[in-house]
Short mmCIF file of C-alpha atoms in Angstrom, two decimals:
data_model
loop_
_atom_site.label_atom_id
_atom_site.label_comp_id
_atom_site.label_asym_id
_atom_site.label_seq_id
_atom_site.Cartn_x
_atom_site.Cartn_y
_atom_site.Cartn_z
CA UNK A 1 -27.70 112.97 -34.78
CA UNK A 2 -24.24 111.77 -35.63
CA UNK A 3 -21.42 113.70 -36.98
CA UNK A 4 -18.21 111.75 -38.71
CA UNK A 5 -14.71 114.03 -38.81
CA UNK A 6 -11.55 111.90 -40.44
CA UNK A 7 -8.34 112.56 -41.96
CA UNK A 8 -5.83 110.43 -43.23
CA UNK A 9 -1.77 110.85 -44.52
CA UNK A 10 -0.02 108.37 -46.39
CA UNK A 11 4.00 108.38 -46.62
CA UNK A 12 5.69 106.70 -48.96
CA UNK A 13 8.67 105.97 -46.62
CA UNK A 14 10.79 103.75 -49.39
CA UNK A 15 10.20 101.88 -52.29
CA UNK A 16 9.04 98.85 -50.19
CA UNK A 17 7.19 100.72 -47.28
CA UNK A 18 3.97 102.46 -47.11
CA UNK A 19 3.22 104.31 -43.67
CA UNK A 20 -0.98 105.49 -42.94
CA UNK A 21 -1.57 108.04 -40.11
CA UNK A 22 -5.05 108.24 -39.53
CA UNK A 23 -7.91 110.19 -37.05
CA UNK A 24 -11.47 109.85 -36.52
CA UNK A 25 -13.75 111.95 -34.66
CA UNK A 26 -17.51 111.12 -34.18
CA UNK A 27 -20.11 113.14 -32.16
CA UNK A 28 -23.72 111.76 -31.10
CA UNK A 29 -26.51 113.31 -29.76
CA UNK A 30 -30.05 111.48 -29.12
CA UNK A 31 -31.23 108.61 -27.71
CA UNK A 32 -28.09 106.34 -27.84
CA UNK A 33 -29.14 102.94 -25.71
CA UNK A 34 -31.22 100.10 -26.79
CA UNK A 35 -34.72 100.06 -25.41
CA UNK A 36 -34.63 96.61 -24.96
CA UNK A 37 -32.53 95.87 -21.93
CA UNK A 38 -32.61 95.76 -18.71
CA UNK A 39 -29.89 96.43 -15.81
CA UNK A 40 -29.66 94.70 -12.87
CA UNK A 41 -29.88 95.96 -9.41
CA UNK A 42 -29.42 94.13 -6.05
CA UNK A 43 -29.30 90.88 -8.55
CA UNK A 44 -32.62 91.87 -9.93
CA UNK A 45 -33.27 92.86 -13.41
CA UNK A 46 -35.28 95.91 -12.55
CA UNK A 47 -35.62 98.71 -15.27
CA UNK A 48 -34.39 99.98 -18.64
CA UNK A 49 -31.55 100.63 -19.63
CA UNK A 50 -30.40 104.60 -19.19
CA UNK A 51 -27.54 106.39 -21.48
CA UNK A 52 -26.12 109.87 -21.43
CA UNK A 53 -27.44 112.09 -24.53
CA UNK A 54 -24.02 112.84 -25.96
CA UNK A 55 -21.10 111.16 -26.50
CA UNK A 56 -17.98 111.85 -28.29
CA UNK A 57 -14.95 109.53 -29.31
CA UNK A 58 -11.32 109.65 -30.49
CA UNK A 59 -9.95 107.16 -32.67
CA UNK A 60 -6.23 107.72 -33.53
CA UNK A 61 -4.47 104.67 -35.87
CA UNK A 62 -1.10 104.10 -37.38
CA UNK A 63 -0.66 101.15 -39.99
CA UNK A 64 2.26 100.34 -42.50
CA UNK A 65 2.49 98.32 -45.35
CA UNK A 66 6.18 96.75 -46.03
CA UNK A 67 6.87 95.04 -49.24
CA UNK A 68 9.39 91.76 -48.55
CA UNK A 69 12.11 90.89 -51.41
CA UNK A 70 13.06 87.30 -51.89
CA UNK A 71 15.00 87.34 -55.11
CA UNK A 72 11.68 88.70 -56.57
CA UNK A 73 8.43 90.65 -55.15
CA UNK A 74 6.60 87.86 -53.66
CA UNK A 75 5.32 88.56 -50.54
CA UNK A 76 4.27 91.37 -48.02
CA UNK A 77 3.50 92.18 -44.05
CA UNK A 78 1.42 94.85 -42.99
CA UNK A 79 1.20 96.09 -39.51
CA UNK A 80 -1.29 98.68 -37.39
CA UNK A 81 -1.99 100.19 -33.87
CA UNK A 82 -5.49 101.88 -33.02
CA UNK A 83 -6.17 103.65 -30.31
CA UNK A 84 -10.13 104.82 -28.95
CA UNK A 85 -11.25 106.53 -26.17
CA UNK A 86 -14.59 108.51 -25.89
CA UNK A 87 -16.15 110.92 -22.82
CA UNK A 88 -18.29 107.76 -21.79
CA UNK A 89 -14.35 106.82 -20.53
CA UNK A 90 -13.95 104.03 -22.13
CA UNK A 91 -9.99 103.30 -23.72
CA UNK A 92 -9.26 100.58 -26.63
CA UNK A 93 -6.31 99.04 -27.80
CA UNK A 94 -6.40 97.52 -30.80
CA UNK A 95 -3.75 95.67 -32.48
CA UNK A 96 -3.33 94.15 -36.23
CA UNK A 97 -0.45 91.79 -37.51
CA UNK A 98 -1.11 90.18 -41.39
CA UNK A 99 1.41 88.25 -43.80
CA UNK A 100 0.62 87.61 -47.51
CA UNK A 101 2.12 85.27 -49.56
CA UNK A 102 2.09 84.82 -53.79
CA UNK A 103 2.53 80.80 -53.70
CA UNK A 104 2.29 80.52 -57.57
CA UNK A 105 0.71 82.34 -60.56
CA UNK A 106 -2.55 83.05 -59.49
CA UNK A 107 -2.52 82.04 -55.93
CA UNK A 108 -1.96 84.03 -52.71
CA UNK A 109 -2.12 82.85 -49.40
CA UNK A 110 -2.99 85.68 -46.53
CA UNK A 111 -2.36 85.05 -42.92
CA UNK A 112 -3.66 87.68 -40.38
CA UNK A 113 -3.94 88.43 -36.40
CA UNK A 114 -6.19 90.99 -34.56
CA UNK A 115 -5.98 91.54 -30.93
CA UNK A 116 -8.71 94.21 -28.68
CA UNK A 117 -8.55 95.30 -25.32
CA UNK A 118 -11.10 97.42 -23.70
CA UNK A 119 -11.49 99.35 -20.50
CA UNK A 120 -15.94 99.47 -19.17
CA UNK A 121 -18.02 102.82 -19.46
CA UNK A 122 -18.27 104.83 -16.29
CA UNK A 123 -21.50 103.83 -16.04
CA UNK A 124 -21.84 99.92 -16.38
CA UNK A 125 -22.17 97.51 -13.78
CA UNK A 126 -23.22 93.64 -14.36
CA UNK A 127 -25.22 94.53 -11.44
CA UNK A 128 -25.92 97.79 -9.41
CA UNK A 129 -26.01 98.36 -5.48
CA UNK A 130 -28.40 101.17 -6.04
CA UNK A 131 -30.17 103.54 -8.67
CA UNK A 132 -28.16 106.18 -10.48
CA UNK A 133 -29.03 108.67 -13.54
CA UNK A 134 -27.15 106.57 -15.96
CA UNK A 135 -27.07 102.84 -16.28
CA UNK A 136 -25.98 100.36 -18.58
CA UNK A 137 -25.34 96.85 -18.98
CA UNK A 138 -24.71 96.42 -22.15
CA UNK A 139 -21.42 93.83 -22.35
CA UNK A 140 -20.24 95.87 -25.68
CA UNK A 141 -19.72 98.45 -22.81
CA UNK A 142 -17.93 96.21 -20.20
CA UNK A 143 -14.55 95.21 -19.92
CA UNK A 144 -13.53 92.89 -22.62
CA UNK A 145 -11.00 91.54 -25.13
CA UNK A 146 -11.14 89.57 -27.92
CA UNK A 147 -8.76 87.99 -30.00
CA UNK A 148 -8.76 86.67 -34.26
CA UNK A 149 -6.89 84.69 -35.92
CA UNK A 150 -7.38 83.99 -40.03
CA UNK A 151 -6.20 82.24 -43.00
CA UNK A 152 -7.46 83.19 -46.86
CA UNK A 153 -6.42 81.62 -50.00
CA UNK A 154 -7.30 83.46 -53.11
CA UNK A 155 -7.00 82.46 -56.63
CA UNK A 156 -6.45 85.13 -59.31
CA UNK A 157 -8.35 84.62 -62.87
CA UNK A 158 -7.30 86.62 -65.32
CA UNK A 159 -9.73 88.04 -68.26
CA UNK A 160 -12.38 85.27 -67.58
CA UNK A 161 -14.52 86.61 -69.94
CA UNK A 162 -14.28 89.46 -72.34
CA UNK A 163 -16.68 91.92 -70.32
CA UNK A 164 -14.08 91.64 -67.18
CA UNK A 165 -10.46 92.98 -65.95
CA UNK A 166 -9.76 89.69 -63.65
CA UNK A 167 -11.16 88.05 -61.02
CA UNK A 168 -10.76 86.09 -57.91
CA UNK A 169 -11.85 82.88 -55.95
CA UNK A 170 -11.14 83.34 -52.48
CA UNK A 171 -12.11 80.81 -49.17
CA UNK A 172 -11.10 82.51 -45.73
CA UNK A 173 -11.96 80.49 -42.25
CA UNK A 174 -11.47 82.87 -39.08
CA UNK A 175 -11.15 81.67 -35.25
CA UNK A 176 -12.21 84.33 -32.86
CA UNK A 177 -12.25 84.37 -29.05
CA UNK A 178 -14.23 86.61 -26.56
CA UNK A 179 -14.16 87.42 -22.87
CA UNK A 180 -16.20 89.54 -20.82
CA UNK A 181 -14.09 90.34 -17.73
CA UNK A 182 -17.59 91.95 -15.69
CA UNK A 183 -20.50 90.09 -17.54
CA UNK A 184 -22.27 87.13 -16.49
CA UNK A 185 -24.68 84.98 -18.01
CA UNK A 186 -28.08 84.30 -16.32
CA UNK A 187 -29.98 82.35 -18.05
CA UNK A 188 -28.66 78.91 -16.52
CA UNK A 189 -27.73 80.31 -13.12
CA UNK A 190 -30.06 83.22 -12.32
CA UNK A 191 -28.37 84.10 -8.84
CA UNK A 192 -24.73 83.83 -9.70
CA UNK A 193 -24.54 83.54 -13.24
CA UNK A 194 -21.72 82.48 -15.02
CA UNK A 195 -18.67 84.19 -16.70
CA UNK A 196 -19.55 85.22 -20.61
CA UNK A 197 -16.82 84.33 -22.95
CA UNK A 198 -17.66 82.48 -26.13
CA UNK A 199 -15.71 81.26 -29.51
CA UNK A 200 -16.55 81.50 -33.15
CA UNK A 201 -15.87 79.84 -36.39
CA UNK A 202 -16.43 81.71 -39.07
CA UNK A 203 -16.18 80.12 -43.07
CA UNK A 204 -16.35 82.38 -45.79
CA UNK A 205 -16.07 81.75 -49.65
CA UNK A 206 -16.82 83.88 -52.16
CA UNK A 207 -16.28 85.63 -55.79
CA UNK A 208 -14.69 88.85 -56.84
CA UNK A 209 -14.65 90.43 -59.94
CA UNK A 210 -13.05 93.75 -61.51
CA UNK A 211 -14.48 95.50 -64.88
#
């Protein structure tokens, strides 16, 4: 069972400047692990994978939206801070920078940056000394943080055909790097492991349309 509480407020701060304030509250109860992995004791994968029941989580986020004037309205930066934290004990950071630019009629160029750090659960080990009632090794649950940076250039139609408002053509490419402070990879090295970090490339192009 899951339970979702938010609420927002927006401030118009100045002509220019739009502020968000933002929570989110979510509650689970159930069977919350995957029953697919296995945790590692004395270097030994040795049984499933054990969760608490319950778990509840903050999320607390402020973001702003500031218009920039170069003789006319032509471009923008937009800002936000997010912060999580849940009774599992695990603490986020997470941290969003973005810059749009109109470079001629129809064409806008966005430029963004996305930076997450996060603290383990109180109960995940990459490998355990002993048994305990709760046990996970699950590296979306270690310490990590990963870091985004992305480019999008859209083109703006307008009335393409009769039937629609506008529409867009729009390529994006995004660079993103992960890396797991306390999880190791074993399948090459099955006593040691190796540190998990990885990158990815990721190409997008698609259409938009508004009617």
């Amino acid at each position: 069972h899951r339970n979702n509480y938010r609420a927002g407020l927006s401030q118009v701060m100045s002509p220019t400047f739009v502020m968000n304030f933002s929570y989110e509250g979510i509650t689970d109860n159930g069977f919350l692990n995957s029953p697919y992995r296995a945790v590692r004791i004395l270097g030994l994968f040795a049984r499933k994978e054990l969760y608490p029941q319950t778990r509840t989580s903050h999320a607390f986020a402020i973001d702003g939206v500031k218009m920039l004037l170069q003789g006319r309205l032509r471009s923008s930066m937009s800002f936000g801070y997010r912060y999580f934290m849940d009774t599992w004990e695990i603490s986020a950071h997470t941290f969003n920078l973005a810059y749009s630019q109109r470079l001629s009629d129809g064409f806008i160029m966005d430029l963004r940056f996305r930076y997450y750090d996060q603290s383990k659960a109180v109960f995940y080990q990459d490998s355990f000394s002993q048994q305990f009632n709760f046990m996970a090794r699950d590296k979306e649950l270690s310490t990590f943080t990963d870091l985004s940076l992305g480019a999008k250039l859209s083109y703006a139609i307008k009335k393409p055909f009769q039937f629609l408002d506008r529409a867009s053509v729009n390529v994006a490419f995004d660079l993103i790097r992960f890396d797991y402070e306390n999880f190791r990879d074993y399948s090459v090295d099955r006593i040691n492991g190796t540190p998990f970090d990885f990158d990815a490339q990721i190409i997008q192009f698609y259409f938009s349309a508004w009617y």
